[in-house]
Coordinates of C-alpha atoms in Angstrom, one line a residue:
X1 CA 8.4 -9.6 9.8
X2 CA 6.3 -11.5 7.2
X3 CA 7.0 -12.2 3.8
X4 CA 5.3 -11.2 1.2
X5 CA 2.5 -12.5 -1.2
X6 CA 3.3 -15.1 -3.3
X7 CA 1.6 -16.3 -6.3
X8 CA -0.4 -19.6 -6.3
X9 CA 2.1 -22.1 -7.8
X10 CA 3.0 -25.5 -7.1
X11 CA 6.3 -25.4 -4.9
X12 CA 9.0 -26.5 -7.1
X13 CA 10.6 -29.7 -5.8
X14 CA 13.8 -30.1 -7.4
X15 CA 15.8 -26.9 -6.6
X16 CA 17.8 -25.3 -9.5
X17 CA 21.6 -25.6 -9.8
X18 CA 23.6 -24.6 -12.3
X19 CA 23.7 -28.5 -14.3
X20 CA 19.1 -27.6 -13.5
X21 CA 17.0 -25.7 -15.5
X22 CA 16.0 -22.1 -13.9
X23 CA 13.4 -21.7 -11.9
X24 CA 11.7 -18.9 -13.4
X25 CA 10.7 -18.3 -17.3
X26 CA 13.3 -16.9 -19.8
X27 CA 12.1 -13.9 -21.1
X28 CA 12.5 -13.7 -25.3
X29 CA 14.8 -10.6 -25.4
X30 CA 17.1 -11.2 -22.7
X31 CA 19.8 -8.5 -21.4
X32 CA 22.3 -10.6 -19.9
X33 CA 25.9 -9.8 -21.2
X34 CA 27.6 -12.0 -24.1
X35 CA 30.0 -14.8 -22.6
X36 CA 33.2 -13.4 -22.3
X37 CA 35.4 -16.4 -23.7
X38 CA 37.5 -15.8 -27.1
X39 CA 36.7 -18.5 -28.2
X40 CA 32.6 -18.6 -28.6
X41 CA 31.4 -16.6 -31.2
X42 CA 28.1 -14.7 -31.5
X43 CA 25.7 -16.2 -33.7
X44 CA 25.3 -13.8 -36.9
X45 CA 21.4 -13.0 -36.2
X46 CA 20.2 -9.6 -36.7
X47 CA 18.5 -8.8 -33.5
X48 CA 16.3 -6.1 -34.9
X49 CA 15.0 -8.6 -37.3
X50 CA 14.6 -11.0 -34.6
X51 CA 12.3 -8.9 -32.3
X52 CA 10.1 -7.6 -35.7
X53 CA 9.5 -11.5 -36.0
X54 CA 8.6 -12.1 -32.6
X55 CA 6.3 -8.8 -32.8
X56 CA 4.3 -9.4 -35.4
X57 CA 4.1 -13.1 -34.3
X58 CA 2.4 -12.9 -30.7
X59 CA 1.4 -16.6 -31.0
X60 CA 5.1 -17.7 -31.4
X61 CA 6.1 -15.5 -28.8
X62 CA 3.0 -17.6 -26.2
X63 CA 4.1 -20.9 -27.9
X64 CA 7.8 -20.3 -26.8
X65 CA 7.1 -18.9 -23.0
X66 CA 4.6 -21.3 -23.0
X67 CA 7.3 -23.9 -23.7
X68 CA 10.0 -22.2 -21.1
X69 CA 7.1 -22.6 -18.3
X70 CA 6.8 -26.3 -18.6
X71 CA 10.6 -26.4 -17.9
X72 CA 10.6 -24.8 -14.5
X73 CA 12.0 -26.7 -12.0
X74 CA 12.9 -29.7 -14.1
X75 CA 15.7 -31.5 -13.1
X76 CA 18.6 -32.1 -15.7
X77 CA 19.3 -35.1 -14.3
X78 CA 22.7 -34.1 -12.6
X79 CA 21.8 -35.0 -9.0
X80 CA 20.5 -38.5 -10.2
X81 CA 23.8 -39.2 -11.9
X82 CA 25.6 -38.6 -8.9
X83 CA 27.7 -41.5 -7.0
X84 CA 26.0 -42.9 -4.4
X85 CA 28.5 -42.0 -1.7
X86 CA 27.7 -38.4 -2.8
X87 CA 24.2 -38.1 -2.6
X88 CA 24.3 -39.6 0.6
X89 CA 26.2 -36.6 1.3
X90 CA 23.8 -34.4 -0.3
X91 CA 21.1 -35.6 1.8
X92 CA 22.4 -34.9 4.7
X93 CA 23.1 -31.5 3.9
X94 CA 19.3 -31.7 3.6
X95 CA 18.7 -32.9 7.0
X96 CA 21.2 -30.3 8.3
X97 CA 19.2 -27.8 6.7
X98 CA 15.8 -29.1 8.2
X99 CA 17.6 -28.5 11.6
X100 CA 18.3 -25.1 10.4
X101 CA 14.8 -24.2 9.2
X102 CA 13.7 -25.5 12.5
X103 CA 16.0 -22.6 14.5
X104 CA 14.7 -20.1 11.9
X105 CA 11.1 -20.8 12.7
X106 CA 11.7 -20.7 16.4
X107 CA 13.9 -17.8 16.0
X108 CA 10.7 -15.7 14.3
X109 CA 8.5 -16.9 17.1
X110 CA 10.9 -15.3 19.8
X111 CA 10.7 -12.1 17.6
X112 CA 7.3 -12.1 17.7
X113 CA 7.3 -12.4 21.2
X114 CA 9.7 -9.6 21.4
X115 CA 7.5 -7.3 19.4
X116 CA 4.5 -8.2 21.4
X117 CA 6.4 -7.6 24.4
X118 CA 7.4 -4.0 23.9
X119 CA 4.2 -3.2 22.3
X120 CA 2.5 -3.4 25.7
X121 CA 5.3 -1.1 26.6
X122 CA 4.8 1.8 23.8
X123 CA 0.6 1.0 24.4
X124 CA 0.6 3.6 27.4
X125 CA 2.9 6.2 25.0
X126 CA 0.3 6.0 22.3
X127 CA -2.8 6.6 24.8
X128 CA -0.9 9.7 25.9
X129 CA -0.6 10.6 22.7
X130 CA -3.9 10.5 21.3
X131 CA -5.2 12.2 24.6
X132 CA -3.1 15.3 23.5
X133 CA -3.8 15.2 20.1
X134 CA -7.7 15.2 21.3
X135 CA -7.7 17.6 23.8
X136 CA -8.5 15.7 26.9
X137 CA -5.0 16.1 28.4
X138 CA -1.9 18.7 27.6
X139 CA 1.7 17.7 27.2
X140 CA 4.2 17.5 30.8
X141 CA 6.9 20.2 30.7
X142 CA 9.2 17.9 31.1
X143 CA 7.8 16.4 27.2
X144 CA 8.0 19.7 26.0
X145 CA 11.1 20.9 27.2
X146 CA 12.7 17.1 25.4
X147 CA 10.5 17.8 22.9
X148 CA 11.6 21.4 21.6
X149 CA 15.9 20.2 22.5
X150 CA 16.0 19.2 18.3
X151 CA 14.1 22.2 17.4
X152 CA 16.2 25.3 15.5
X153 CA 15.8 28.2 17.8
X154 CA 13.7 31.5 16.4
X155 CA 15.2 34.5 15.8
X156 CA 14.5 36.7 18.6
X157 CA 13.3 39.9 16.8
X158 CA 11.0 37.7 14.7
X159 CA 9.9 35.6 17.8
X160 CA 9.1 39.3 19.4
X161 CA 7.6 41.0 16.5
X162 CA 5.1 37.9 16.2
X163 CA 4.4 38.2 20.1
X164 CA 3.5 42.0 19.5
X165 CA 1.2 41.1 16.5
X166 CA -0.5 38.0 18.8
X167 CA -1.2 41.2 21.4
X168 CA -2.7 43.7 18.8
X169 CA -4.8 40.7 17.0
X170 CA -8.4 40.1 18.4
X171 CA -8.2 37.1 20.7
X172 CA -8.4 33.6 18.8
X173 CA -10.8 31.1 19.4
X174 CA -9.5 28.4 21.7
X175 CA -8.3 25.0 19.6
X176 CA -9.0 22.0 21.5
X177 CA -6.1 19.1 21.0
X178 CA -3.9 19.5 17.4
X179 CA -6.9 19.4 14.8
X180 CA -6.2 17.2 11.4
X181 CA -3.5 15.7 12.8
X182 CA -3.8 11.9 11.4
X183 CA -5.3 13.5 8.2
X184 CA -2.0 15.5 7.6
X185 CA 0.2 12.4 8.7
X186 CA -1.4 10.2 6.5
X187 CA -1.1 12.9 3.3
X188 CA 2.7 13.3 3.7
X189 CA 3.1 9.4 3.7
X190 CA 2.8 9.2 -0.2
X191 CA 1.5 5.7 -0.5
X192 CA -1.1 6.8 1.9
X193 CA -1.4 10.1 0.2
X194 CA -2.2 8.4 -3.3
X195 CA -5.3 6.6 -2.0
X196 CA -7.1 10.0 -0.5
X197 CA -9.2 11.9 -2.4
X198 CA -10.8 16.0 -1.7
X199 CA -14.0 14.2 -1.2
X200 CA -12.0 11.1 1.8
X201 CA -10.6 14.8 3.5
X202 CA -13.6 15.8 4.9
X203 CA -14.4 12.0 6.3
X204 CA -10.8 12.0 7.7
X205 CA -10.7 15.8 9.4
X206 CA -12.8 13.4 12.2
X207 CA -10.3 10.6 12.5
X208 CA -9.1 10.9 16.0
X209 CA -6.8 7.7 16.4
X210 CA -5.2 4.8 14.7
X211 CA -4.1 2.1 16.8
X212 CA -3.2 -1.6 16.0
X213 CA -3.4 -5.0 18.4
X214 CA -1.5 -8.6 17.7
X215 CA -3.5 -11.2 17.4
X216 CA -3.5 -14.4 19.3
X217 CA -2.4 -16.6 16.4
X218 CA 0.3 -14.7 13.8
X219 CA -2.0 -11.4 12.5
X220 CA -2.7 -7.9 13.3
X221 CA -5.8 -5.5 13.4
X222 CA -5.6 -1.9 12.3
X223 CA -8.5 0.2 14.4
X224 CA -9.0 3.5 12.6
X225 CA -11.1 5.5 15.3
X226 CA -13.6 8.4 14.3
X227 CA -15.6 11.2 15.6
X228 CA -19.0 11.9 14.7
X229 CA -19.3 13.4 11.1
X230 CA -22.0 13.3 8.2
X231 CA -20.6 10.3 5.9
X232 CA -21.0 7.4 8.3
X233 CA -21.8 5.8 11.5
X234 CA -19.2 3.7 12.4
X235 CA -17.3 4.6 15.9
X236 CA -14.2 2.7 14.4
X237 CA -13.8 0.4 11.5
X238 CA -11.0 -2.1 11.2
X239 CA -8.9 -3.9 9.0
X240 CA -7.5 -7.5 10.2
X241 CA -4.5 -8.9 8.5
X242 CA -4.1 -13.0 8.5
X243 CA -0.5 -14.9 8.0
X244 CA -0.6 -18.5 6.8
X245 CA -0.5 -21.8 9.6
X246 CA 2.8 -22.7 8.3
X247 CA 6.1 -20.3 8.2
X248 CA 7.8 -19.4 4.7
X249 CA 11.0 -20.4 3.3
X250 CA 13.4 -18.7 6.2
X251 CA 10.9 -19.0 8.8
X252 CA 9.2 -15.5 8.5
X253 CA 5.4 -15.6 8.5
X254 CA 3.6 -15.5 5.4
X255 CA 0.9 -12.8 4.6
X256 CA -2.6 -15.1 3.9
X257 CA -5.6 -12.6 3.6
X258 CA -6.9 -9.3 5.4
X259 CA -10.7 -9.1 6.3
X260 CA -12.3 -5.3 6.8
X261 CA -15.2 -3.9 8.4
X262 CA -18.7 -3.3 6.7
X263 CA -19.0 0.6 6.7
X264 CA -22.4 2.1 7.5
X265 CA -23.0 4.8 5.1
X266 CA -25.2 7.5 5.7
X267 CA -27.5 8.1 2.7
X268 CA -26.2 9.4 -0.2
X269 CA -22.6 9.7 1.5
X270 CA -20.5 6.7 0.3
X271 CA -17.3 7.8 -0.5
X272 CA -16.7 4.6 -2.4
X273 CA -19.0 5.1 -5.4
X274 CA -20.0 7.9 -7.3
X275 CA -23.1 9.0 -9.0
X276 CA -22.8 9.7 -12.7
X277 CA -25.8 11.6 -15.2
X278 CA -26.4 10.4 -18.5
X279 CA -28.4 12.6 -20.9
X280 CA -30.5 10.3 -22.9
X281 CA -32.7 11.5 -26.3
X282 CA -35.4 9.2 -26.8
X283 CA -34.9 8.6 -31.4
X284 CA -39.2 8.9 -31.8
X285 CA -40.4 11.6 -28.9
X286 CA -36.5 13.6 -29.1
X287 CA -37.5 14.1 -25.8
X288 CA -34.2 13.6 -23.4
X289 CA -34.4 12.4 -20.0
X290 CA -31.6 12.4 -17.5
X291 CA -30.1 8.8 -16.3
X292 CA -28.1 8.2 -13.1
X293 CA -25.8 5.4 -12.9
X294 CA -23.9 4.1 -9.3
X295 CA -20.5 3.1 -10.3
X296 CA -17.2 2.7 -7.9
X297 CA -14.7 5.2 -7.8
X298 CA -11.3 5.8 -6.0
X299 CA -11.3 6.3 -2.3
X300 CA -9.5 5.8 0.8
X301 CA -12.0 3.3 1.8
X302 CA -11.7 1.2 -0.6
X303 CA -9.1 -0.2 2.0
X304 CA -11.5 -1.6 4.2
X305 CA -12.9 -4.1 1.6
X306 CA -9.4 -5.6 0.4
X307 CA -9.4 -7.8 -3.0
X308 CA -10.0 -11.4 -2.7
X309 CA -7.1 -14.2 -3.6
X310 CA -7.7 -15.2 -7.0
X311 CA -9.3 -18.1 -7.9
X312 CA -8.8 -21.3 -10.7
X313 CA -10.7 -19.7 -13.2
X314 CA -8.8 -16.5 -13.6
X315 CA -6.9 -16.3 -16.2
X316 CA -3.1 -15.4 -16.5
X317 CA -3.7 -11.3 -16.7
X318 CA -6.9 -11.5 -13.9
X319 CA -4.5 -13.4 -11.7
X320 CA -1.4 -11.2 -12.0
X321 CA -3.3 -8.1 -11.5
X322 CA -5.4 -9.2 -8.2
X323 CA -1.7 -10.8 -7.1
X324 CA -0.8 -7.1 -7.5
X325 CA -3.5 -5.9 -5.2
X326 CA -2.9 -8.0 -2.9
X327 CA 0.8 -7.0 -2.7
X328 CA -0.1 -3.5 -2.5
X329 CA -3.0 -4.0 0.1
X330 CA -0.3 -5.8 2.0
X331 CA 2.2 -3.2 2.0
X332 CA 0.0 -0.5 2.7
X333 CA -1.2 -2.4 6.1
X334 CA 2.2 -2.7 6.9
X335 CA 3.5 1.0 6.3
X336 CA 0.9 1.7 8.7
X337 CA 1.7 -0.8 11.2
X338 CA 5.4 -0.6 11.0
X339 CA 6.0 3.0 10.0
X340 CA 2.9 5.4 10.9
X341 CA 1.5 4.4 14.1
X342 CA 4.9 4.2 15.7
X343 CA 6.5 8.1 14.2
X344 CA 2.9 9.4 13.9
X345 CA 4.4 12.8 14.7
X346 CA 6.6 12.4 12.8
X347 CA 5.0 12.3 9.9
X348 CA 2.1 14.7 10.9
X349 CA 5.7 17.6 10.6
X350 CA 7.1 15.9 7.6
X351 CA 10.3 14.5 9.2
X352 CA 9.7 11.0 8.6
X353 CA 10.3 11.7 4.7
X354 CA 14.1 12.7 5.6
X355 CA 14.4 9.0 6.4
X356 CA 12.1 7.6 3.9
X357 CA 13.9 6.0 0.9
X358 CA 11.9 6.6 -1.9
X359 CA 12.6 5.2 -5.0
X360 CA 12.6 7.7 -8.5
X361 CA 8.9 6.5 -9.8
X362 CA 7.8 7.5 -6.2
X363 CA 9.5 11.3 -6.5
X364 CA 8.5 11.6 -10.1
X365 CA 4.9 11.0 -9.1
X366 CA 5.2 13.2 -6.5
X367 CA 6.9 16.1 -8.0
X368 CA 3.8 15.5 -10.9
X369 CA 1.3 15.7 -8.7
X370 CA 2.4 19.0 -7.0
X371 CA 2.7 20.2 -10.2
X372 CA -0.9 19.0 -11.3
X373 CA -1.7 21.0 -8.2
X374 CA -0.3 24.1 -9.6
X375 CA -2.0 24.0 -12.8
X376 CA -5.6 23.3 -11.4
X377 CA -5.0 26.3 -9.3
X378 CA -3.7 28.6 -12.7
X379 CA -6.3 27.1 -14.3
X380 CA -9.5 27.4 -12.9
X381 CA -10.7 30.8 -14.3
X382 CA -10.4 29.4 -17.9
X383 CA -12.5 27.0 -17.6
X384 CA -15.6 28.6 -16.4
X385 CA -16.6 29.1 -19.6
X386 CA -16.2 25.6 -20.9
X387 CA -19.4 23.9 -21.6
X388 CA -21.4 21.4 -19.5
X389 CA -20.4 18.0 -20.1
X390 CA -23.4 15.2 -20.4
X391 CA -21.7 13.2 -18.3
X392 CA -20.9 14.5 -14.8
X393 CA -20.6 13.5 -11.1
X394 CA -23.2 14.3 -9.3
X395 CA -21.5 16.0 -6.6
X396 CA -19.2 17.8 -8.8
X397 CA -16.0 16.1 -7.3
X398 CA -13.4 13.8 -8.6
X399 CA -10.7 12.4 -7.3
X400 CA -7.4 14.3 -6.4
X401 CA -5.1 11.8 -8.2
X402 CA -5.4 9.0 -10.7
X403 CA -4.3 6.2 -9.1
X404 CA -5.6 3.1 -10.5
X405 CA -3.2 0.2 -8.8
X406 CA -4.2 1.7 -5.5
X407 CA -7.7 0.8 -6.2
X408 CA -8.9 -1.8 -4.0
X409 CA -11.7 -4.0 -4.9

């Protein structure tokens, strides 16, 4: 496993201890509880009053975190006032721990070994796989039979009242392979689901695999393969995913930068911008005129051109917010890797969410979208009379859900 990102900060080289100052800035309201001793008292400051000063004083508030930064990692001078007989001591705790870091790095080699070895094993269960889901090949009996022991059994009567209607219906057209089937995996996997737009559907109905491969040096690709369909030309496009030379604190690998294909749109089909119309009156002729404007919009495939690390000259909220990409953009290439490649059925049926933990913002958001769902659907007849807005998409669609921190750039 790999950590994840971390910001660009100069290591600390004094680690904190109790007699050191914290590594990490003290926010200005604090919730930590009050010292429990008799015998300290709490200071008589009205705390209300307290955080109307610092709110109507923003530049106090920067001068004081600015303040708390320049303290991180700043030694109180403990260690230095230490015998010399006991630092000696604590350095060679330090060179014990070297030897330990040492046995942590080798040990997440030799998991990375391991994975790599049974990958090669599960490769020839994913090729049977997508061979089914495709239609080139059918399922054993013998996969069926293992497949269908978790399964509830039907109800008989039902089972035979649906075989008599299957009779008396006119014969259906033959279905090649299990149609949609990464398209419906990838919606029930909500952090997938929250990047996909109506308009990313149709360009993902023709996905037909997802596979990943190891890289020779610590890094995995994501290959997204696709049929042919009318938005762009690309047999597969993939997404590569970099670790740093050097291990992380621990030994695990840490998470550098992720590179994606170039996608070739077909004209007038990128999914990744949309096409907005601008009604403009010229002030002499009143004559109006109609503008159109490219801008970016939400979309799946925004996930093929992942944000960039930022650089020296963002400032504090520019940084903070691309570090949050990044984060994301991480975690979404490893969901796939570790979580919808290997239970792709799984997910395609909805299972995998019984063993998903999801945390309360995820449900909420998910319950509200279902909702939002609802309400387009009760909706839709009252607004046919509404009146045409001057500023409108040029294909009429928009995306399915806001969700702005999925938005890569």
């Amino acid at each position: 496993m790999a950590e994840p990102i971390r910001n660009k900060r100069p290591d600390l080289t004094t680690a904190p201890t109790p007699q050191n100052t914290p590594a990490s800035n003290a926010p200005i309201s604090s919730h930590a509880q009050q010292p429990g001793v008799a015998s300290i008292k709490e200071e008589d400051l009205d705390r209300a009053a307290a955080a109307s000063i610092f709110a109507k004083n923003p530049q106090l508030v920067s001068l004081i975190q600015g303040r708390l930064g320049g303290l991180i990692g700043r030694s109180s001078g403990y260690i230095e006032s230490l015998p010399a007989e006991v630092k000696r001591r604590v350095s060679g705790l330090k060179g014990i721990q070297k030897e330990h870091s040492k046995l942590e790095a080798e040990f997440q080699e030799e998991v990375l070994q391991l994975e790599k070895k049974y990958f090669a094993k599960f490769t020839p269960l994913y090729e049977q796989r997508s061979e089914i889901v495709n239609g080139s090949t059918e399922p054993t009996e013998e996969q069926v039979q293992a497949g269908e022991e978790d399964e509830e059994p039907e109800d008989d009567e039902a089972e035979g009242a649906a075989v008599k209607e299957d009779k008396a219906a006119e014969p259906a057209k033959k279905v090649d392979g299990i149609p949609e089937f990464w398209l419906s995996a990838m919606k029930n996997q909500i952090s997938l689901a929250e990047m996909i737009t109506d308009r990313d559907e149709e360009a993902l109905k023709s996905l037909t695999d997802i596979r990943m491969e190891y890289l020779d040096k610590p890094g995995f690709r994501l290959i997204f393969e696709f049929a042919e369909n009318a938005f762009f030309t690309n047999k597969t496009i993939t997404k590569t995913y970099f670790y740093q030379n050097e291990s992380g604190y621990g030994g695990d690998f840490i998470y550098d930068h992720a590179e994606g294909d170039k996608i070739d749109w077909k004209a007038g089909q990128d999914l990744t911008v949309r096409v907005e119309q601008k009604k403009q009156r010229n002030k002499n002729t009143k004559q109006t005129r109609i503008v159109k404007k490219t801008v970016p919009t939400e979309s799946f495939f925004n996930f093929f051109s992942p944000p960039k690390a930022p650089t020296d000259d963002e400032d504090d909220d520019a940084a903070s917010d691309i570090e949050e990409r990044l984060e994301l953009d991480y975690q979404l290439g490893e969901d796939i890797k570790e979580k919808l490649i290997p239970r792709a059925i799984d997910w395609f049926t909805g299972e995998a969410l019984a063993f998903e933990e999801l945390d309360e913002d995820d449900l909420e958001a998910y319950d509200e979208d279902e909702d939002e769902d609802d309400d387009d659907d009760d909706d839709d007849e009252d607004h046919d009379d509404e009146e045409e807005s001057e500023e409108d998409d040029e294909d009429g669609t928009k995306p399915k859900q806001e969700a702005a921190e999925c938005k890569q750039s």
